[in-house]
Amino acid sequence: MKRILVLEDGSWYEGEAFGADTYTIGELVFNTSMTGYQEILTDPSYCGQIVMLTYPLIGNYGINRDDNESMKPSCFGLVIKDLCMFPSNFRSRIDLDAYLCENGIPGICGVDTRAITKAIREKGTMKACFCDRVEEIESLVEKLQETDFLHDQVSRVSTKSVYPIPGRGKLVVVMDFGVKLSILRELAKRDCDVIVVPYNTSAKQVLSYHPDGVLLSNGPGDPSDLPEVIEQVKILIDHTAVFGICLGCQLMSLACGAKTYRLRFGHRGANHPVKDLLTGKVEITAQNHGFAVDVKSLEYTDLVMSHQALNDGSCEGVRHMSRPCFAVQYHPEADAGPEDSRYLFDRFMEMMEGEK
């Protein structure tokens, strides 16, 4: 069956339908990773977005029970070049088409992903949606242009209740803005006693657990949509060790008086070079973010830039000059991706020990 991908600039691409038949307007973004489509689909940070994978062959190793980053995918659609209908992997439980049908996510294959990627790089991120007939395109373009980006993604993906992950080590409270399971696994590997709380939990409640540290997780959307969270992060910075990842980095920066901005087409992939400005070491990192911290805005804050993207010079990490707090814009847990940056969890452990 035919399916059409329509962009808000009026361009459209016809391909083959797979997955579910339920369509929702989303932000069209591209990811350059060669593997890890299951981790990408189940990353809560993609809530509200239609994900396009630039690597051409997708689905060849199926879907398994081990590589999920959340209980179910949160993205609004998938765009790929070639779909493999017969996966070959001993762990595979289900093929990609059936998995998307099972979770109500539409997909399109057989389109020129290279051309679409070029369009996004030139024009910037655009809203998009699927339709079934050419006759629907004109009205859909009008709707896309009239529709604003979502502003409630974090509330959609955050846990609704507090839950523990018992351990015998440091007590870490994770503020869940859309946390990946790999982050929780990295804390568990270090025997942390973890308490995961909803995104809108007050600083007073977080501190009532007497944590050794707080982790501000990754998550979707614009950090400026969370003013109430920013106020709570201000309090936490003054009272405990804090480690921020991705959205957590942006929230920490805003809490300290810096500014954020929307990137032209975001950073999404598993091969982004980042330089540690303290050591001079370059790490190859996994990334997924559409916003960044304004480097110039750090000048009059208590933060300094600690890591910098070598591709475009944007801020990839900050550290506090007087408090045991730091954050990175990329994903140190890295699933799926390079493991260069997992040492940052050890740095967090050392920081909590020093604060104690």
mmCIF file of N, CA, C and O in Angstrom, residues 311-344:
data_model
loop_
_atom_site.group_PDB
_atom_site.id
_atom_site.type_symbol
_atom_site.label_atom_id
_atom_site.label_comp_id
_atom_site.label_asym_id
_atom_site.label_seq_id
_atom_site.Cartn_x
_atom_site.Cartn_y
_atom_site.Cartn_z
ATOM 1 N N ASN A 311 32.029 19.390 15.541
ATOM 2 C CA ASN A 311 31.363 19.596 14.248
ATOM 3 C C ASN A 311 30.894 21.035 14.060
ATOM 4 O O ASN A 311 31.023 21.604 12.977
ATOM 5 N N ASP A 312 30.324 21.620 15.106
ATOM 6 C CA ASP A 312 29.763 22.966 14.949
ATOM 7 C C ASP A 312 30.143 23.934 16.065
ATOM 8 O O ASP A 312 29.682 25.077 16.074
ATOM 9 N N GLY A 313 30.963 23.484 17.019
ATOM 10 C CA GLY A 313 31.420 24.373 18.089
ATOM 11 C C GLY A 313 30.417 24.621 19.190
ATOM 12 O O GLY A 313 30.657 25.444 20.086
ATOM 13 N N SER A 314 29.279 23.931 19.178
ATOM 14 C CA SER A 314 28.256 24.154 20.195
ATOM 15 C C SER A 314 28.657 23.545 21.536
ATOM 16 O O SER A 314 29.556 22.713 21.624
ATOM 17 N N CYS A 315 27.962 23.986 22.579
ATOM 18 C CA CYS A 315 28.259 23.529 23.941
ATOM 19 C C CYS A 315 27.768 22.096 24.130
ATOM 20 O O CYS A 315 26.613 21.778 23.854
ATOM 21 N N GLU A 316 28.658 21.234 24.635
ATOM 22 C CA GLU A 316 28.305 19.834 24.882
ATOM 23 C C GLU A 316 28.453 19.441 26.348
ATOM 24 O O GLU A 316 28.297 18.276 26.695
ATOM 25 N N GLY A 317 28.743 20.410 27.207
ATOM 26 C CA GLY A 317 28.849 20.084 28.623
ATOM 27 C C GLY A 317 29.172 21.326 29.435
ATOM 28 O O GLY A 317 29.776 22.284 28.929
ATOM 29 N N VAL A 318 28.738 21.329 30.689
ATOM 30 C CA VAL A 318 29.017 22.438 31.601
ATOM 31 C C VAL A 318 29.400 21.877 32.966
ATOM 32 O O VAL A 318 29.049 20.743 33.315
ATOM 33 N N ARG A 319 30.132 22.675 33.730
ATOM 34 C CA ARG A 319 30.413 22.325 35.122
ATOM 35 C C ARG A 319 30.291 23.576 35.974
ATOM 36 O O ARG A 319 30.559 24.689 35.521
ATOM 37 N N HIS A 320 29.871 23.367 37.213
ATOM 38 C CA HIS A 320 29.685 24.471 38.151
ATOM 39 C C HIS A 320 31.020 24.810 38.787
ATOM 40 O O HIS A 320 31.813 23.931 39.117
ATOM 41 N N MET A 321 31.296 26.083 38.962
ATOM 42 C CA MET A 321 32.602 26.512 39.461
ATOM 43 C C MET A 321 32.751 26.371 40.967
ATOM 44 O O MET A 321 33.869 26.368 41.486
ATOM 45 N N SER A 322 31.639 26.245 41.706
ATOM 46 C CA SER A 322 31.759 26.154 43.159
ATOM 47 C C SER A 322 30.954 25.017 43.777
ATOM 48 O O SER A 322 31.150 24.702 44.956
ATOM 49 N N ARG A 323 30.081 24.402 43.025
ATOM 50 C CA ARG A 323 29.257 23.317 43.538
ATOM 51 C C ARG A 323 29.593 22.009 42.819
ATOM 52 O O ARG A 323 30.086 22.018 41.688
ATOM 53 N N PRO A 324 29.353 20.849 43.453
ATOM 54 C CA PRO A 324 29.625 19.545 42.812
ATOM 55 C C PRO A 324 28.540 19.199 41.793
ATOM 56 O O PRO A 324 27.750 18.266 41.988
ATOM 57 N N CYS A 325 28.507 19.948 40.724
ATOM 58 C CA CYS A 325 27.469 19.789 39.714
ATOM 59 C C CYS A 325 28.092 19.883 38.326
ATOM 60 O O CYS A 325 28.908 20.784 38.067
ATOM 61 N N PHE A 326 27.709 18.978 37.448
ATOM 62 C CA PHE A 326 28.160 19.031 36.064
ATOM 63 C C PHE A 326 27.115 18.366 35.179
ATOM 64 O O PHE A 326 26.229 17.640 35.664
ATOM 65 N N ALA A 327 27.230 18.599 33.887
ATOM 66 C CA ALA A 327 26.248 18.038 32.959
ATOM 67 C C ALA A 327 26.863 17.940 31.572
ATOM 68 O O ALA A 327 27.770 18.701 31.223
ATOM 69 N N VAL A 328 26.359 16.984 30.793
ATOM 70 C CA VAL A 328 26.778 16.842 29.398
ATOM 71 C C VAL A 328 25.549 16.790 28.509
ATOM 72 O O VAL A 328 24.494 16.298 28.911
ATOM 73 N N GLN A 329 25.717 17.297 27.300
ATOM 74 C CA GLN A 329 24.621 17.358 26.354
ATOM 75 C C GLN A 329 24.422 16.037 25.624
ATOM 76 O O GLN A 329 23.352 15.740 25.117
ATOM 77 N N TYR A 330 25.470 15.224 25.578
ATOM 78 C CA TYR A 330 25.396 13.948 24.868
ATOM 79 C C TYR A 330 25.024 12.829 25.829
ATOM 80 O O TYR A 330 24.697 13.072 26.997
ATOM 81 N N HIS A 331 25.059 11.573 25.353
ATOM 82 C CA HIS A 331 24.576 10.444 26.143
ATOM 83 C C HIS A 331 25.728 9.524 26.557
ATOM 84 O O HIS A 331 26.174 8.689 25.766
ATOM 85 N N PRO A 332 26.214 9.634 27.795
ATOM 86 C CA PRO A 332 27.335 8.786 28.232
ATOM 87 C C PRO A 332 26.974 7.314 28.354
ATOM 88 O O PRO A 332 27.857 6.456 28.298
ATOM 89 N N GLU A 333 25.675 6.995 28.527
ATOM 90 C CA GLU A 333 25.289 5.578 28.590
ATOM 91 C C GLU A 333 25.414 4.933 27.211
ATOM 92 O O GLU A 333 25.623 3.717 27.108
ATOM 93 N N ALA A 334 25.215 5.728 26.143
ATOM 94 C CA ALA A 334 25.625 5.414 24.769
ATOM 95 C C ALA A 334 24.880 4.283 24.067
ATOM 96 O O ALA A 334 25.211 3.987 22.934
ATOM 97 N N ASP A 335 23.902 3.639 24.644
ATOM 98 C CA ASP A 335 23.225 2.543 23.943
ATOM 99 C C ASP A 335 22.211 3.087 22.947
ATOM 100 O O ASP A 335 21.275 3.781 23.326
ATOM 101 N N ALA A 336 22.291 2.799 21.652
ATOM 102 C CA ALA A 336 23.415 2.098 21.044
ATOM 103 C C ALA A 336 24.443 3.132 20.582
ATOM 104 O O ALA A 336 24.081 4.153 20.034
ATOM 105 N N GLY A 337 25.720 2.836 20.782
ATOM 106 C CA GLY A 337 26.743 3.780 20.367
ATOM 107 C C GLY A 337 28.071 3.501 21.026
ATOM 108 O O GLY A 337 28.225 2.503 21.740
ATOM 109 N N PRO A 338 29.061 4.382 20.825
ATOM 110 C CA PRO A 338 30.400 4.191 21.411
ATOM 111 C C PRO A 338 30.374 4.367 22.919
ATOM 112 O O PRO A 338 29.550 5.105 23.453
ATOM 113 N N GLU A 339 31.282 3.707 23.604
ATOM 114 C CA GLU A 339 31.300 3.693 25.067
ATOM 115 C C GLU A 339 32.378 4.609 25.637
ATOM 116 O O GLU A 339 32.760 4.474 26.799
ATOM 117 N N ASP A 340 32.830 5.582 24.847
ATOM 118 C CA ASP A 340 33.915 6.463 25.273
ATOM 119 C C ASP A 340 33.591 7.241 26.545
ATOM 120 O O ASP A 340 34.501 7.623 27.288
ATOM 121 N N SER A 341 32.321 7.518 26.793
ATOM 122 C CA SER A 341 31.949 8.501 27.814
ATOM 123 C C SER A 341 31.334 7.909 29.072
ATOM 124 O O SER A 341 30.864 8.659 29.938
ATOM 125 N N ARG A 342 31.347 6.597 29.204
ATOM 126 C CA ARG A 342 30.722 6.004 30.397
ATOM 127 C C ARG A 342 31.468 6.333 31.684
ATOM 128 O O ARG A 342 30.931 6.184 32.784
ATOM 129 N N TYR A 343 32.705 6.814 31.561
ATOM 130 C CA TYR A 343 33.479 7.211 32.735
ATOM 131 C C TYR A 343 32.793 8.358 33.493
ATOM 132 O O TYR A 343 33.080 8.592 34.677
ATOM 133 N N LEU A 344 31.885 9.075 32.830
ATOM 134 C CA LEU A 344 31.215 10.193 33.485
ATOM 135 C C LEU A 344 30.347 9.719 34.654
ATOM 136 O O LEU A 344 30.150 10.459 35.623
#
